[in-house]
Short mmCIF file of C-alpha atoms in Angstrom, two decimals:
data_model
loop_
_atom_site.label_atom_id
_atom_site.label_comp_id
_atom_site.label_asym_id
_atom_site.label_seq_id
_atom_site.Cartn_x
_atom_site.Cartn_y
_atom_site.Cartn_z
CA UNK A 1 75.35 73.49 124.13
CA UNK A 2 74.83 70.13 123.31
CA UNK A 3 71.99 68.61 120.87
CA UNK A 4 69.86 65.96 120.40
CA UNK A 5 68.52 66.61 117.31
CA UNK A 6 71.67 65.00 115.67
CA UNK A 7 70.48 62.18 114.02
CA UNK A 8 73.86 61.31 112.01
CA UNK A 9 75.91 61.01 115.20
CA UNK A 10 72.43 59.14 116.66
CA UNK A 11 72.63 56.70 114.20
CA UNK A 12 76.02 56.41 113.18
CA UNK A 13 76.46 53.10 114.30
CA UNK A 14 73.23 51.53 112.28
CA UNK A 15 73.44 50.33 108.84
CA UNK A 16 70.35 51.44 106.59
CA UNK A 17 69.03 47.49 107.44
CA UNK A 18 69.36 48.26 111.08
CA UNK A 19 67.58 51.60 110.93
CA UNK A 20 64.77 49.90 108.54
CA UNK A 21 64.58 46.94 111.34
CA UNK A 22 64.35 49.69 113.94
CA UNK A 23 61.72 51.77 112.01
CA UNK A 24 59.01 48.53 111.85
CA UNK A 25 59.93 47.51 115.39
CA UNK A 26 58.88 50.72 116.64
CA UNK A 27 55.67 51.40 115.01
CA UNK A 28 55.05 47.45 116.25
CA UNK A 29 55.30 48.11 119.93
CA UNK A 30 53.54 51.51 119.39
CA UNK A 31 50.32 49.57 118.93
CA UNK A 32 48.73 48.59 122.35
CA UNK A 33 46.89 45.70 121.08
CA UNK A 34 50.18 44.21 119.40
CA UNK A 35 51.92 44.92 122.29
CA UNK A 36 48.91 43.11 124.93
CA UNK A 37 48.63 40.33 122.45
CA UNK A 38 52.59 39.90 122.25
CA UNK A 39 52.80 39.69 126.15
CA UNK A 40 50.51 37.48 126.17
CA UNK A 41 51.09 34.86 123.49
CA UNK A 42 55.14 35.63 123.32
CA UNK A 43 56.10 31.84 125.89
CA UNK A 44 53.44 30.52 123.38
CA UNK A 45 55.27 31.52 120.87
CA UNK A 46 58.52 30.38 121.85
CA UNK A 47 57.33 27.01 122.14
CA UNK A 48 55.38 26.58 118.98
CA UNK A 49 58.58 27.62 117.53
CA UNK A 50 58.82 31.21 116.92
CA UNK A 51 62.07 31.68 118.66
CA UNK A 52 63.73 32.48 115.56
CA UNK A 53 61.62 35.13 115.06
CA UNK A 54 61.63 36.68 118.25
CA UNK A 55 65.71 36.65 118.12
CA UNK A 56 65.72 38.61 114.71
CA UNK A 57 63.28 41.42 116.13
CA UNK A 58 62.52 42.29 119.41
CA UNK A 59 65.45 40.68 120.91
CA UNK A 60 68.10 41.74 118.83
CA UNK A 61 67.00 45.21 119.11
CA UNK A 62 66.89 45.33 123.69
CA UNK A 63 69.29 42.10 123.85
CA UNK A 64 73.08 41.59 124.07
CA UNK A 65 72.45 37.97 123.09
CA UNK A 66 71.70 34.87 124.63
CA UNK A 67 74.94 34.43 127.04
CA UNK A 68 78.06 36.57 128.15
CA UNK A 69 80.10 35.47 125.26
CA UNK A 70 77.31 36.68 123.15
CA UNK A 71 77.70 39.90 123.82
CA UNK A 72 81.00 40.66 123.15
CA UNK A 73 80.11 41.74 119.02
CA UNK A 74 77.77 44.65 121.18
CA UNK A 75 80.24 45.84 124.08
CA UNK A 76 82.98 45.98 121.00
CA UNK A 77 80.24 48.04 118.71
CA UNK A 78 79.65 50.38 121.43
CA UNK A 79 83.32 51.24 122.26
CA UNK A 80 83.90 52.23 118.79
CA UNK A 81 81.43 55.07 119.46
CA UNK A 82 83.27 55.70 123.33
CA UNK A 83 80.28 53.91 124.78
CA UNK A 84 80.37 51.36 127.52
CA UNK A 85 78.34 48.53 128.05
CA UNK A 86 76.21 47.68 131.76
CA UNK A 87 76.69 43.91 131.44
CA UNK A 88 72.53 42.88 132.71
CA UNK A 89 72.10 39.37 133.33
CA UNK A 90 68.14 39.61 132.90
CA UNK A 91 67.05 36.23 134.50
CA UNK A 92 64.35 37.00 136.71
CA UNK A 93 61.05 35.44 138.89
CA UNK A 94 62.95 32.34 139.64
CA UNK A 95 62.59 30.43 142.34
CA UNK A 96 65.24 27.92 143.41
CA UNK A 97 67.68 27.95 145.39
CA UNK A 98 69.60 26.52 142.61
CA UNK A 99 68.36 29.27 139.96
CA UNK A 100 69.65 31.53 142.43
CA UNK A 101 73.27 30.16 142.83
CA UNK A 102 73.63 30.62 139.26
CA UNK A 103 71.81 33.91 139.58
CA UNK A 104 75.47 34.37 141.78
CA UNK A 105 77.49 32.80 139.21
CA UNK A 106 76.71 34.59 136.36
CA UNK A 107 76.79 37.62 138.34
CA UNK A 108 80.33 37.21 139.30
CA UNK A 109 81.04 36.13 135.41
CA UNK A 110 80.06 39.65 134.76
CA UNK A 111 82.29 40.80 137.38
CA UNK A 112 84.77 38.89 136.00
CA UNK A 113 84.35 40.10 132.41
CA UNK A 114 84.16 43.44 133.15
CA UNK A 115 87.15 43.64 135.30
CA UNK A 116 89.90 45.87 134.13
CA UNK A 117 88.02 46.43 131.29
CA UNK A 118 87.52 50.19 130.33
CA UNK A 119 84.37 49.63 128.38
CA UNK A 120 82.43 47.77 130.57
CA UNK A 121 82.47 50.29 133.44
CA UNK A 122 79.54 48.74 135.56
CA UNK A 123 77.71 45.53 136.00
CA UNK A 124 74.10 45.36 137.49
CA UNK A 125 71.52 42.55 139.67
CA UNK A 126 68.12 42.29 140.01
CA UNK A 127 67.43 41.01 143.65
CA UNK A 128 64.62 38.92 142.53
CA UNK A 129 67.72 37.02 140.88
CA UNK A 130 68.65 35.74 143.69
CA UNK A 131 65.57 35.53 146.16
CA UNK A 132 62.29 34.32 146.25
CA UNK A 133 59.61 37.23 145.51
CA UNK A 134 57.57 36.47 148.44
CA UNK A 135 60.26 36.13 151.06
CA UNK A 136 61.72 39.68 149.79
CA UNK A 137 57.75 40.66 150.23
CA UNK A 138 57.48 39.59 153.58
CA UNK A 139 60.84 40.93 155.05
CA UNK A 140 59.73 44.44 153.37
CA UNK A 141 56.48 44.29 155.18
CA UNK A 142 58.37 43.42 158.55
CA UNK A 143 56.46 40.45 158.69
CA UNK A 144 58.09 37.79 161.41
CA UNK A 145 59.81 35.55 159.55
CA UNK A 146 60.03 31.42 161.02
CA UNK A 147 63.14 30.00 161.73
CA UNK A 148 62.79 28.46 157.95
CA UNK A 149 62.44 31.88 156.16
CA UNK A 150 65.61 33.61 158.88
CA UNK A 151 67.71 31.37 157.24
CA UNK A 152 66.86 31.49 153.85
CA UNK A 153 66.63 35.34 153.96
CA UNK A 154 70.49 35.21 155.26
CA UNK A 155 71.10 32.45 152.29
CA UNK A 156 69.81 35.94 150.21
CA UNK A 157 71.52 38.55 151.91
CA UNK A 158 75.03 36.38 151.53
CA UNK A 159 74.69 36.03 147.65
CA UNK A 160 74.66 39.74 147.84
CA UNK A 161 77.36 40.40 149.85
CA UNK A 162 79.16 38.08 148.02
CA UNK A 163 78.27 39.86 144.87
CA UNK A 164 79.73 42.65 146.31
CA UNK A 165 82.76 41.56 147.63
CA UNK A 166 83.25 40.34 143.92
CA UNK A 167 82.66 43.79 142.44
CA UNK A 168 84.67 45.18 145.49
CA UNK A 169 87.59 43.36 144.60
CA UNK A 170 87.80 43.78 141.31
CA UNK A 171 87.05 47.47 141.64
CA UNK A 172 84.44 46.90 139.55
CA UNK A 173 81.41 49.38 140.00
CA UNK A 174 77.79 47.35 140.48
CA UNK A 175 74.26 48.77 140.15
CA UNK A 176 71.07 47.10 142.53
CA UNK A 177 68.68 47.70 140.36
CA UNK A 178 64.94 48.73 142.09
CA UNK A 179 62.02 46.87 141.82
CA UNK A 180 58.62 46.55 142.75
CA UNK A 181 57.50 49.06 145.50
CA UNK A 182 56.47 45.99 147.58
CA UNK A 183 59.88 44.56 148.01
CA UNK A 184 62.06 47.41 147.21
CA UNK A 185 62.30 48.13 151.30
CA UNK A 186 64.47 44.70 151.46
CA UNK A 187 66.62 45.65 148.60
CA UNK A 188 66.81 48.96 149.92
CA UNK A 189 68.06 46.97 153.30
CA UNK A 190 70.75 44.86 150.99
CA UNK A 191 71.81 48.35 149.02
CA UNK A 192 72.78 49.83 152.29
CA UNK A 193 74.19 47.70 154.22
CA UNK A 194 76.38 46.46 151.35
CA UNK A 195 77.13 49.90 150.61
CA UNK A 196 78.22 50.82 153.95
CA UNK A 197 81.02 47.67 153.87
CA UNK A 198 82.61 48.23 150.86
CA UNK A 199 82.04 52.12 150.01
CA UNK A 200 84.37 52.97 152.33
CA UNK A 201 86.80 54.92 149.97
CA UNK A 202 85.19 55.32 146.99
CA UNK A 203 81.82 54.37 145.58
CA UNK A 204 81.32 50.39 144.70
CA UNK A 205 77.90 49.66 145.11
CA UNK A 206 75.15 51.77 143.65
CA UNK A 207 71.74 51.56 144.58
CA UNK A 208 68.54 52.70 142.43
CA UNK A 209 66.54 55.42 143.43
CA UNK A 210 62.86 55.68 141.10
CA UNK A 211 61.97 58.93 140.77
CA UNK A 212 58.54 58.25 139.85
CA UNK A 213 57.65 57.22 143.17
CA UNK A 214 56.78 60.29 144.99
CA UNK A 215 58.55 59.45 148.20
CA UNK A 216 62.01 58.91 146.69
CA UNK A 217 63.82 62.16 146.70
CA UNK A 218 63.29 62.07 149.95
CA UNK A 219 64.59 58.56 150.69
CA UNK A 220 67.52 59.51 148.18
CA UNK A 221 68.43 62.73 150.48
CA UNK A 222 67.94 60.24 153.57
CA UNK A 223 70.44 57.70 152.18
CA UNK A 224 72.94 60.57 151.48
CA UNK A 225 72.41 61.35 155.62
CA UNK A 226 72.86 57.85 156.55
CA UNK A 227 75.90 57.36 154.33
CA UNK A 228 77.56 60.39 155.53
CA UNK A 229 76.67 59.54 159.99
CA UNK A 230 77.76 55.87 158.57
CA UNK A 231 81.58 57.48 156.93
CA UNK A 232 80.66 55.97 153.62
CA UNK A 233 80.04 56.96 150.38
CA UNK A 234 76.63 56.75 148.53
CA UNK A 235 76.68 55.61 145.05
CA UNK A 236 72.57 56.41 143.37
CA UNK A 237 71.40 55.38 140.05
CA UNK A 238 68.82 57.77 139.46
CA UNK A 239 65.91 55.97 137.59
CA UNK A 240 62.00 57.49 136.25
CA UNK A 241 60.75 53.87 136.69
CA UNK A 242 59.28 50.51 134.41
CA UNK A 243 56.76 49.60 136.72
CA UNK A 244 54.19 52.21 136.98
CA UNK A 245 50.47 50.33 135.39
CA UNK A 246 51.35 47.34 137.29
CA UNK A 247 52.29 50.00 140.78
CA UNK A 248 49.10 51.83 139.83
CA UNK A 249 46.58 48.73 139.37
CA UNK A 250 48.29 46.59 142.70
CA UNK A 251 47.62 50.07 144.76
CA UNK A 252 43.54 50.05 143.07
CA UNK A 253 42.78 46.10 143.61
CA UNK A 254 44.42 46.51 147.24
CA UNK A 255 42.88 50.20 148.24
CA UNK A 256 45.83 51.64 149.17
CA UNK A 257 47.74 55.10 147.89
CA UNK A 258 49.51 54.72 144.57
CA UNK A 259 53.10 54.76 145.03
CA UNK A 260 53.29 56.53 141.60
CA UNK A 261 53.63 60.78 141.33
CA UNK A 262 50.14 62.17 140.37
CA UNK A 263 51.65 63.84 137.41
CA UNK A 264 54.56 63.40 135.12
CA UNK A 265 55.34 66.81 135.44
CA UNK A 266 56.16 65.53 138.65
CA UNK A 267 58.34 63.08 138.29
CA UNK A 268 60.30 65.36 136.13
CA UNK A 269 61.02 68.35 138.44
CA UNK A 270 61.62 65.33 141.25
CA UNK A 271 64.11 63.81 138.95
CA UNK A 272 66.40 67.04 138.09
CA UNK A 273 65.76 67.57 142.20
CA UNK A 274 67.88 65.15 142.38
CA UNK A 275 70.19 65.46 139.76
CA UNK A 276 70.72 68.92 141.73
CA UNK A 277 71.31 66.81 145.21
CA UNK A 278 73.35 64.19 143.54
CA UNK A 279 75.98 66.99 141.81
CA UNK A 280 76.48 69.48 144.86
CA UNK A 281 77.61 65.97 147.29
CA UNK A 282 79.47 64.81 144.24
CA UNK A 283 82.83 64.98 147.06
CA UNK A 284 80.67 62.14 148.88
CA UNK A 285 79.07 60.65 145.92
CA UNK A 286 78.75 59.10 142.56
CA UNK A 287 75.60 59.09 140.20
CA UNK A 288 74.66 57.39 137.62
CA UNK A 289 71.67 58.91 135.41
CA UNK A 290 69.65 56.41 133.90
CA UNK A 291 66.75 58.41 131.96
CA UNK A 292 65.90 58.63 128.04
CA UNK A 293 64.97 62.68 128.92
CA UNK A 294 66.81 64.94 126.96
CA UNK A 295 65.47 68.28 129.55
CA UNK A 296 66.94 65.60 132.63
CA UNK A 297 70.33 64.79 130.60
CA UNK A 298 70.50 68.49 129.28
CA UNK A 299 69.82 69.68 132.42
CA UNK A 300 72.85 67.43 133.96
CA UNK A 301 74.75 68.51 131.43
CA UNK A 302 74.32 71.80 132.43
CA UNK A 303 75.14 71.32 136.10
CA UNK A 304 78.17 69.58 135.30
CA UNK A 305 79.14 73.01 133.38
CA UNK A 306 78.23 74.93 135.85
CA UNK A 307 80.50 73.23 138.55
CA UNK A 308 83.66 73.12 136.22
CA UNK A 309 83.24 69.19 136.98
CA UNK A 310 84.83 67.39 133.85
CA UNK A 311 83.13 65.65 131.09
CA UNK A 312 84.69 62.74 132.29
CA UNK A 313 84.60 62.98 135.33
CA UNK A 314 84.59 59.14 136.92
CA UNK A 315 81.76 59.57 139.84
CA UNK A 316 79.25 60.93 136.74
CA UNK A 317 77.89 58.62 134.09
CA UNK A 318 74.74 58.92 131.87
CA UNK A 319 72.80 55.43 130.81
CA UNK A 320 70.22 54.22 128.70
CA UNK A 321 69.20 51.07 127.89
CA UNK A 322 70.22 49.09 124.57
CA UNK A 323 67.91 50.28 121.41
CA UNK A 324 66.41 52.85 123.04
CA UNK A 325 67.61 57.00 122.95
CA UNK A 326 70.64 56.48 121.13
CA UNK A 327 70.22 59.81 120.00
CA UNK A 328 71.38 60.72 123.34
CA UNK A 329 73.63 58.07 123.93
CA UNK A 330 75.53 58.93 120.85
CA UNK A 331 75.86 62.37 120.92
CA UNK A 332 76.66 62.59 125.00
CA UNK A 333 79.62 60.74 123.93
CA UNK A 334 80.62 62.21 121.03
CA UNK A 335 80.94 65.27 123.44
CA UNK A 336 83.29 63.26 125.47
CA UNK A 337 80.33 62.33 128.46
CA UNK A 338 80.88 59.47 130.61
CA UNK A 339 77.97 57.17 128.56
CA UNK A 340 76.79 53.11 129.09
CA UNK A 341 74.31 51.36 127.55
CA UNK A 342 72.24 48.81 129.37
CA UNK A 343 73.39 45.39 127.85
CA UNK A 344 70.80 42.52 129.00
CA UNK A 345 71.90 38.99 128.32
CA UNK A 346 70.31 35.54 128.87
CA UNK A 347 68.21 32.86 127.49
CA UNK A 348 65.33 34.20 125.04
CA UNK A 349 62.81 32.79 127.36
CA UNK A 350 64.58 33.86 129.93
CA UNK A 351 64.65 37.31 129.04
CA UNK A 352 60.85 37.28 127.87
CA UNK A 353 59.53 39.52 130.86
CA UNK A 354 62.16 42.30 130.48
CA UNK A 355 61.31 42.03 126.47
CA UNK A 356 57.53 42.59 127.47
CA UNK A 357 58.36 45.59 130.05
CA UNK A 358 60.26 47.56 127.20
CA UNK A 359 57.56 46.79 124.84
CA UNK A 360 54.59 47.94 127.36
CA UNK A 361 57.23 50.96 128.74
CA UNK A 362 57.09 51.89 125.15
CA UNK A 363 53.76 51.92 124.54
CA UNK A 364 52.72 53.85 127.99
CA UNK A 365 55.74 56.50 128.14
CA UNK A 366 53.81 59.38 126.55
CA UNK A 367 55.72 59.87 123.23
CA UNK A 368 58.71 57.69 123.58
CA UNK A 369 57.74 55.71 120.87
CA UNK A 370 57.02 58.22 118.64
CA UNK A 371 60.03 59.73 119.57
CA UNK A 372 61.90 57.22 118.53
CA UNK A 373 60.29 57.11 115.19
CA UNK A 374 60.42 60.27 114.37
CA UNK A 375 64.16 60.28 114.74
CA UNK A 376 64.90 57.43 112.51
CA UNK A 377 61.83 59.02 110.45
CA UNK A 378 64.18 62.17 110.42
CA UNK A 379 67.27 59.50 109.87
CA UNK A 380 66.33 58.16 106.48
CA UNK A 381 65.55 61.40 105.10
CA UNK A 382 68.68 62.86 105.58
CA UNK A 383 70.21 59.33 103.81
CA UNK A 384 68.50 59.18 101.12
CA UNK A 385 69.26 62.78 99.99
CA UNK A 386 72.69 62.37 99.96
#
């Protein structure tokens, strides 16, 4: 039985200095007031000369580098421990056609870098890097588009298809990230049409299912049925979600029912049910379990053992974010399971929204920061006793 309590394995890749830096960082982001202040003043801090401080602390913990070449050191470092890298150009929320085309080229560049490299099993992109938020919102709401907007939407579709086609030609699996619920229908439509085209024989394109939403388990099942009728394989990346506070606040403000589950227990239950569904249908699916939850990770290990599925079956992967939950990633990889870390990259100013989201997630998810800190302290104590 796999254990996630082995801190020697969990922090095998970290020097004492790395461990101390992580300790103080998690201490800081465990403080909601400091996180709120950082979110409010982060952009200003960059402008007045604090880029070096941000880059040496939170950026270094959670980001691979400012460009794709900077990520090479992280890729090689993780590979020493049999952990793959998911290259993620983490620039989002852009509004110009020039920015969108740049994101296309960056993502295709990541695919080219990953091609044939076993240490980079996946690439990923966010549709908000390729399209205006407003057009995604309008398409998602099924509101009529003007002729100009229709042409804009077709350009978005063409960008996603261009990336998916490059991934198919490189035989490089590709994740389409999930985003806010009020733009997700447009993202789902893009993911589904590209899965239908490029997943005929095996999974290239994966959609992402956020199980902290109460409707996503059923949507996963419906997506599988649609794939069956369309004679293509379904790619499913399962996550809990990263927009909880934002989703609840918008629902309250606009007076509609929150899409978020009413309890963490319901989220956990749907997540594990989704895992079982995927493993039960693995002949026509591939699944990536994107989770920082020990119980869900152990449950997937149990499912694989019960089904007699090899630990290194390419259709199943575990994934965690760079800089978080190393006790899960490293203990799984040392037991020969397929594990990959999300490795975001991009200019410091451009990935600031991602970094703020990570800090808020650690603050808002019950026990997350405390769990990271307790494991780091346990390892510091173990090393001190040597």
